[in-house]
Structures are given as structure tokens and as C-alpha cells.
Amino acid sequence: MTLDVGPAGLAAAMGAALDAARSSGPQDVPVGAVVLGPDGRELSRAGNTRERDDDPTAHAEITALRAAARVHGDGWRLEGCTLVVTLEPCVMCAGAIVAARVARVAFGAWEPKTGAVGSQWDLVRDRRLNHRPEVVGGVREADCVELVTQFFRGQRSG
């Protein structure tokens, strides 16, 4: 898929991230991520598999960044790329975003407890860092919130 990375393109990419979130393991919080290249072409997508894989680093963002780095063609640097994720990234993922030199992060639902892209912390825009990506929050927020809400509602009733 190739998308314009403007508002309509981000909304469409969030649809792909929501699909990826639905592929998360049954015990995993449904979070999905898509990495778009500088031309808007989808480089990778991934769902959260931390519980399924018994891997504390298997967040959707980390898995998608790793896969994108393999196909982007500039080693580990994802300069010019956009990460679209259904839930505001945590500290670990925000650090990986900065380290990978991602140009823009777009996310759907805010995460007031662990969010590191504007809620609890704003790691990616810390002036002390050598790279600060653009941040777009609230992309298809209602859809992203609903997916997580349904998951936790099912966890409490099960």
C-alpha cells in the first residue's frame, strides 16, 4: 500500500494499524503499528505479541521498526519514515523511535499511564536529544480507544 502521509493518508494507515492490532495474541493488549516509507509505501506492520512470545520488547512499534529497517535500505535509520500506531508509545518505544530517526509518529489513543509521546512524558520531543520526530496524536482516536476498551472489558468478564 502506498499512501499520502497527509491527514487522509494517516487515517488510512491507522486502518492498517488497527488490522495489525487485531492480529495481536489473545492475551496481548491489541496494539498495532505500521511504518510508512518516505514515499508513503507501507514498509511493515505488526501487532503486539509480548504475552504470546514471552518477550518484553515485542511491542507492535518495536517489531514494526525492526521489520521496516530490514526493507528500507538505509540500515537501521528510518529517516523520512512515518510510524503509525494505535496507542501512544511507551518509554521503550519512544526511545526506539528516536534512535531509529523516524521522521513522524502518528498515534490514535492517548495512554495517560505510560504514554511517552505527550501524556505522561514527552520523550520524543525532548530538546536534549539529537533527533525529534513530528508527533500527530488522536488519529482515529475513537476507533483505537474502542479496540482497547473492548479488550479490557473482555479481560474483566473472563
Coordinates of N, CA and C in Angstrom, one line a residue:
M1 N 0.8 -1.2 0.0 CA 0.0 0.0 0.0 C 0.9 1.2 0.0
T2 N 0.6 2.2 -0.8 CA 1.2 3.5 -0.9 C 0.2 4.6 -0.5
L3 N 0.5 5.4 0.4 CA -0.4 6.4 0.9 C 0.3 7.8 0.9
D4 N -0.6 8.8 0.7 CA -0.2 10.2 1.0 C -0.1 10.2 2.5
V5 N 1.0 10.9 3.1 CA 1.1 10.9 4.5 C 0.4 12.1 5.1
G6 N -0.5 12.7 4.4 CA -1.3 13.8 5.0 C -2.4 13.2 5.9
P7 N -3.4 14.0 6.3 CA -4.4 13.5 7.2 C -5.2 12.3 6.7
A8 N -5.6 12.4 5.4 CA -6.3 11.2 4.9 C -5.5 10.0 4.8
G9 N -4.2 10.1 4.4 CA -3.3 9.0 4.4 C -3.0 8.4 5.8
L10 N -2.9 9.3 6.8 CA -2.7 8.8 8.1 C -3.9 8.1 8.6
A11 N -5.1 8.5 8.3 CA -6.3 7.8 8.7 C -6.4 6.4 8.1
A12 N -6.0 6.4 6.8 CA -6.0 5.1 6.1 C -4.9 4.1 6.7
A13 N -3.7 4.7 7.0 CA -2.7 3.9 7.6 C -3.1 3.4 9.0
M14 N -3.9 4.2 9.7 CA -4.4 3.8 11.0 C -5.3 2.6 10.8
G15 N -6.0 2.6 9.7 CA -6.9 1.4 9.5 C -6.0 0.1 9.4
A16 N -4.9 0.3 8.7 CA -3.9 -0.9 8.6 C -3.4 -1.2 10.0
A17 N -3.1 -0.2 10.8 CA -2.6 -0.4 12.2 C -3.6 -1.1 13.0
L18 N -4.9 -0.7 12.9 CA -6.0 -1.4 13.6 C -6.1 -2.8 13.2
D19 N -5.9 -3.1 11.9 CA -6.0 -4.5 11.5 C -4.8 -5.3 12.1
A20 N -3.6 -4.7 12.2 CA -2.5 -5.3 12.8 C -2.8 -5.5 14.3
A21 N -3.4 -4.6 15.0 CA -3.7 -4.7 16.4 C -4.6 -5.9 16.6
R22 N -5.6 -6.1 15.7 CA -6.5 -7.3 15.8 C -5.8 -8.6 15.7
S23 N -4.5 -8.6 15.1 CA -3.8 -9.8 15.0 C -2.9 -10.1 16.2
S24 N -2.9 -9.2 17.2 CA -2.2 -9.4 18.4 C -2.6 -10.7 19.1
G25 N -1.7 -11.3 19.9 CA -2.1 -12.6 20.6 C -3.3 -12.4 21.4
P26 N -4.0 -13.4 21.8 CA -5.3 -13.3 22.5 C -5.1 -12.7 23.9
Q27 N -4.0 -12.9 24.5 CA -3.7 -12.3 25.8 C -3.0 -10.9 25.8
D28 N -2.6 -10.5 24.5 CA -1.9 -9.3 24.3 C -2.9 -8.1 24.2
V29 N -2.5 -7.0 24.8 CA -3.3 -5.7 24.5 C -3.2 -5.5 23.0
P30 N -4.4 -5.3 22.4 CA -4.4 -5.1 20.9 C -3.8 -3.7 20.5
V31 N -2.5 -3.7 20.2 CA -1.9 -2.5 19.7 C -1.3 -2.9 18.3
G32 N -1.4 -2.0 17.4 CA -0.9 -2.3 16.0 C -0.1 -1.1 15.6
A33 N 0.9 -1.4 14.7 CA 1.8 -0.4 14.2 C 2.1 -0.6 12.7
V34 N 2.2 0.5 12.0 CA 2.6 0.4 10.6 C 3.7 1.4 10.3
V35 N 4.7 1.1 9.6 CA 5.7 2.0 9.2 C 5.6 2.3 7.7
L36 N 5.5 3.6 7.4 CA 5.4 4.0 6.0 C 6.8 4.7 5.6
G37 N 7.2 4.3 4.4 CA 8.5 4.9 3.9 C 8.2 6.4 3.5
P38 N 9.3 7.1 3.2 CA 9.2 8.5 2.8 C 8.2 8.7 1.6
D39 N 8.0 7.7 0.8 CA 7.1 7.8 -0.4 C 5.7 7.4 0.0
G40 N 5.5 7.0 1.3 CA 4.1 6.6 1.7 C 3.9 5.1 1.5
R41 N 4.8 4.4 1.0 CA 4.7 2.9 0.8 C 4.8 2.2 2.2
E42 N 3.9 1.3 2.4 CA 4.0 0.5 3.7 C 5.2 -0.4 3.6
L43 N 6.1 -0.2 4.6 CA 7.3 -1.0 4.8 C 7.0 -2.2 5.7
S44 N 6.2 -2.0 6.7 CA 6.0 -3.1 7.7 C 4.7 -2.8 8.5
R45 N 4.2 -3.9 9.1 CA 3.1 -3.7 10.1 C 3.3 -4.9 11.1
A46 N 2.8 -4.6 12.3 CA 3.0 -5.6 13.4 C 1.9 -5.3 14.4
G47 N 1.6 -6.4 15.1 CA 0.7 -6.3 16.3 C 1.6 -6.7 17.6
N48 N 1.0 -6.3 18.7 CA 1.7 -6.6 20.0 C 1.7 -8.1 20.2
T49 N 2.8 -8.6 20.5 CA 2.9 -10.1 20.8 C 3.7 -10.4 22.1
R50 N 3.8 -9.4 23.0 CA 4.6 -9.5 24.2 C 4.2 -10.8 25.0
E51 N 2.9 -11.0 25.3 CA 2.5 -12.1 26.0 C 2.6 -13.4 25.2
R52 N 2.2 -13.4 24.0 CA 2.3 -14.6 23.2 C 3.7 -15.1 23.0
D53 N 4.7 -14.2 22.9 CA 6.1 -14.6 22.6 C 6.9 -14.6 23.9
D54 N 6.3 -14.2 25.1 CA 7.1 -14.1 26.3 C 8.3 -13.2 26.1
D55 N 8.1 -12.0 25.4 CA 9.2 -11.1 25.1 C 8.8 -9.7 25.5
P56 N 9.4 -9.2 26.5 CA 9.1 -7.8 27.0 C 9.3 -6.7 25.9
T57 N 10.0 -7.0 24.9 CA 10.2 -6.0 23.9 C 9.3 -6.2 22.6
A58 N 8.4 -7.1 22.7 CA 7.6 -7.4 21.5 C 6.4 -6.5 21.4
H59 N 6.6 -5.2 21.6 CA 5.6 -4.2 21.4 C 5.4 -4.1 19.9
A60 N 4.2 -3.7 19.4 CA 4.0 -3.5 18.0 C 5.0 -2.6 17.3
E61 N 5.3 -1.5 18.0 CA 6.2 -0.5 17.4 C 7.6 -1.1 17.2
I62 N 8.1 -1.8 18.2 CA 9.5 -2.4 18.1 C 9.5 -3.4 17.0
T63 N 8.5 -4.2 16.9 CA 8.5 -5.3 15.9 C 8.4 -4.6 14.5
A64 N 7.5 -3.6 14.3 CA 7.4 -2.9 13.0 C 8.6 -2.2 12.7
L65 N 9.3 -1.5 13.6 CA 10.5 -0.8 13.3 C 11.6 -1.8 12.8
R66 N 11.7 -2.9 13.5 CA 12.7 -3.9 13.1 C 12.5 -4.4 11.7
A67 N 11.3 -4.7 11.4 CA 10.9 -5.2 10.0 C 11.1 -4.1 9.0
A68 N 10.8 -2.9 9.3 CA 11.0 -1.7 8.4 C 12.4 -1.5 8.1
A69 N 13.3 -1.6 9.1 CA 14.7 -1.4 8.9 C 15.3 -2.4 8.0
R70 N 14.7 -3.6 7.9 CA 15.2 -4.7 7.0 C 14.9 -4.4 5.6
V71 N 13.8 -3.6 5.3 CA 13.4 -3.4 3.9 C 13.6 -2.0 3.5
H72 N 13.9 -1.0 4.4 CA 14.0 0.4 4.0 C 15.2 0.7 3.2
G73 N 16.3 0.0 3.4 CA 17.5 0.1 2.6 C 18.5 1.1 3.1
D74 N 18.4 1.6 4.3 CA 19.3 2.5 4.9 C 19.8 2.0 6.3
G75 N 20.0 0.7 6.4 CA 20.4 0.1 7.6 C 19.3 0.3 8.7
W76 N 19.7 0.7 9.9 CA 18.8 0.9 11.0 C 18.1 2.3 10.9
R77 N 18.6 3.2 10.1 CA 18.0 4.5 10.0 C 16.7 4.5 9.2
L78 N 15.6 5.0 9.8 CA 14.3 5.1 9.2 C 14.0 6.6 8.9
E79 N 15.0 7.3 8.4 CA 14.8 8.8 8.2 C 13.8 8.9 7.1
G80 N 12.9 9.9 7.3 CA 11.8 10.2 6.3 C 10.6 9.3 6.5
C81 N 10.7 8.3 7.4 CA 9.6 7.3 7.6 C 8.6 7.8 8.6
T82 N 7.4 7.3 8.6 CA 6.3 7.6 9.5 C 5.9 6.3 10.2
L83 N 5.8 6.4 11.5 CA 5.3 5.3 12.3 C 3.9 5.6 12.7
V84 N 2.9 4.8 12.4 CA 1.5 5.0 12.7 C 1.2 3.8 13.7
V85 N 0.7 4.2 14.9 CA 0.4 3.2 15.9 C -0.9 3.5 16.6
T86 N -1.6 2.5 17.0 CA -2.9 2.7 17.6 C -2.9 3.3 19.0
L87 N -1.9 3.1 19.8 CA -1.8 3.6 21.1 C -0.5 4.4 21.3
E88 N -0.6 5.4 22.1 CA 0.6 6.3 22.3 C 1.8 5.4 22.8
P89 N 2.9 5.5 22.2 CA 4.1 4.7 22.6 C 4.5 5.0 24.0
C90 N 5.1 3.9 24.6 CA 5.7 3.9 25.9 C 7.1 4.4 25.8
V91 N 7.8 4.5 27.0 CA 9.2 5.0 27.0 C 10.1 4.2 26.2
M92 N 10.0 2.8 26.2 CA 10.9 2.0 25.4 C 10.7 2.2 24.0
C93 N 9.4 2.3 23.5 CA 9.1 2.5 22.1 C 9.5 3.9 21.7
A94 N 9.3 4.9 22.5 CA 9.7 6.3 22.2 C 11.2 6.4 22.0
G95 N 11.9 5.7 22.9 CA 13.4 5.6 22.7 C 13.8 5.0 21.4
A96 N 13.2 3.9 21.0 CA 13.5 3.3 19.8 C 13.1 4.2 18.6
I97 N 12.0 4.9 18.7 CA 11.6 5.8 17.6 C 12.7 6.9 17.4
V98 N 13.2 7.5 18.5 CA 14.2 8.5 18.4 C 15.5 7.8 17.8
A99 N 15.9 6.7 18.3 CA 17.1 6.0 17.9 C 17.1 5.7 16.4
A100 N 15.9 5.3 15.9 CA 15.7 4.9 14.5 C 15.6 6.1 13.6
R101 N 15.6 7.3 14.1 CA 15.5 8.5 13.4 C 14.2 8.6 12.6
V102 N 13.1 8.1 13.1 CA 11.8 8.2 12.5 C 11.4 9.7 12.4
A103 N 10.8 10.0 11.2 CA 10.5 11.5 11.0 C 9.2 11.9 11.6
R104 N 8.3 11.0 11.7 CA 7.0 11.4 12.2 C 6.3 10.2 12.9
V105 N 5.6 10.4 14.0 CA 4.9 9.4 14.8 C 3.4 9.9 14.8
A106 N 2.5 9.1 14.4 CA 1.1 9.3 14.5 C 0.5 8.2 15.3
F107 N -0.3 8.6 16.3 CA -0.9 7.6 17.1 C -2.4 7.9 17.3
G108 N -3.2 6.9 17.7 CA -4.6 7.0 17.9 C -5.0 7.4 19.3
A109 N -4.9 6.5 20.2 CA -5.4 6.7 21.6 C -4.2 7.2 22.4
W110 N -4.6 8.1 23.3 CA -3.6 8.6 24.3 C -3.5 7.6 25.4
E111 N -2.3 7.4 26.0 CA -2.1 6.5 27.1 C -1.6 7.3 28.3
P112 N -2.6 7.7 29.2 CA -2.2 8.6 30.3 C -1.4 8.0 31.4
K113 N -1.3 6.6 31.4 CA -0.5 6.0 32.4 C 1.0 5.8 32.0
T114 N 1.2 5.4 30.8 CA 2.5 5.1 30.3 C 3.0 5.8 29.1
G115 N 2.2 6.7 28.6 CA 2.5 7.3 27.3 C 3.7 8.2 27.4
A116 N 4.6 8.1 26.4 CA 5.8 8.9 26.4 C 6.0 9.8 25.2
V117 N 4.8 10.1 24.6 CA 4.8 11.0 23.4 C 3.8 12.1 23.6
G118 N 3.8 12.5 24.9 CA 2.9 13.7 25.2 C 2.1 13.6 26.4
S119 N 1.7 12.3 26.8 CA 0.8 12.2 28.0 C 1.6 12.3 29.3
Q120 N 2.2 11.2 29.7 CA 3.0 11.1 30.9 C 4.3 11.8 30.8
W121 N 5.0 11.5 29.7 CA 6.2 12.1 29.3 C 6.2 12.6 27.9
D122 N 7.1 13.3 27.4 CA 7.2 13.7 26.0 C 8.7 13.5 25.5
L123 N 9.1 12.2 25.6 CA 10.4 11.9 25.4 C 10.9 12.2 23.9
V124 N 10.0 12.0 23.0 CA 10.4 12.2 21.6 C 10.7 13.7 21.2
R125 N 10.2 14.6 22.0 CA 10.4 16.0 21.7 C 11.3 16.7 22.8
D126 N 12.0 15.9 23.5 CA 13.0 16.4 24.5 C 14.1 17.1 23.8
R127 N 14.3 18.4 24.1 CA 15.3 19.2 23.4 C 16.7 18.7 23.6
R128 N 17.0 17.9 24.5 CA 18.3 17.4 24.8 C 18.7 16.3 23.8
L129 N 17.7 15.7 23.1 CA 18.0 14.6 22.2 C 18.5 15.2 20.8
N130 N 19.2 14.4 20.1 CA 19.7 14.8 18.8 C 18.7 14.6 17.6
H131 N 17.5 14.0 17.9 CA 16.5 13.8 16.9 C 15.1 13.9 17.6
R132 N 14.3 14.7 16.9 CA 12.9 14.9 17.5 C 11.9 14.8 16.4
P133 N 11.2 13.7 16.3 CA 10.2 13.5 15.3 C 9.0 14.4 15.5
E134 N 8.3 14.6 14.4 CA 7.0 15.3 14.4 C 6.0 14.3 15.1
V135 N 5.0 14.8 15.9 CA 4.1 14.0 16.5 C 2.7 14.4 16.1
V136 N 1.8 13.5 15.8 CA 0.4 13.7 15.5 C -0.4 12.7 16.3
G137 N -1.1 13.3 17.3 CA -1.9 12.4 18.2 C -3.4 12.5 17.8
G138 N -4.1 11.4 18.2 CA -5.6 11.4 18.1 C -6.1 11.0 16.7
V139 N -5.3 10.3 15.9 CA -5.7 9.8 14.6 C -6.7 8.7 14.8
R140 N -7.9 8.8 14.3 CA -8.9 7.8 14.5 C -9.0 7.3 16.0
E141 N -8.9 8.3 16.8 CA -8.8 8.0 18.3 C -10.0 7.2 18.8
A142 N -11.2 7.5 18.4 CA -12.4 6.7 18.9 C -12.2 5.2 18.5
D143 N -11.8 4.9 17.3 CA -11.7 3.5 16.9 C -10.6 2.8 17.7
C144 N -9.5 3.5 18.0 CA -8.4 2.9 18.7 C -8.8 2.7 20.2
V145 N -9.5 3.7 20.8 CA -9.9 3.6 22.2 C -10.9 2.4 22.3
E146 N -11.8 2.3 21.4 CA -12.8 1.2 21.4 C -12.2 -0.1 21.4
L147 N -11.1 -0.3 20.6 CA -10.5 -1.6 20.5 C -9.9 -2.0 21.8
V148 N -9.2 -1.1 22.5 CA -8.5 -1.4 23.8 C -9.6 -1.6 24.8
T149 N -10.6 -0.7 24.8 CA -11.7 -0.8 25.8 C -12.4 -2.2 25.7
Q150 N -12.7 -2.7 24.5 CA -13.3 -4.0 24.3 C -12.4 -5.1 24.9
F151 N -11.1 -5.0 24.7 CA -10.2 -6.0 25.1 C -10.2 -6.1 26.7
F152 N -10.1 -4.9 27.3 CA -10.1 -4.9 28.8 C -11.5 -5.3 29.4
R153 N -12.5 -5.0 28.7 CA -13.9 -5.4 29.1 C -13.9 -6.9 29.1
G154 N -13.4 -7.5 28.1 CA -13.4 -9.0 28.0 C -12.5 -9.6 29.0
Q155 N -11.4 -9.0 29.4 CA -10.5 -9.5 30.4 C -11.1 -9.5 31.8
R156 N -11.9 -8.5 32.1 CA -12.6 -8.4 33.4 C -13.7 -9.4 33.5
S157 N -14.4 -9.6 32.3 CA -15.6 -10.5 32.4 C -15.2 -12.0 32.3
G158 N -13.9 -12.2 31.9 CA -13.5 -13.6 31.6 C -12.8 -14.2 32.7

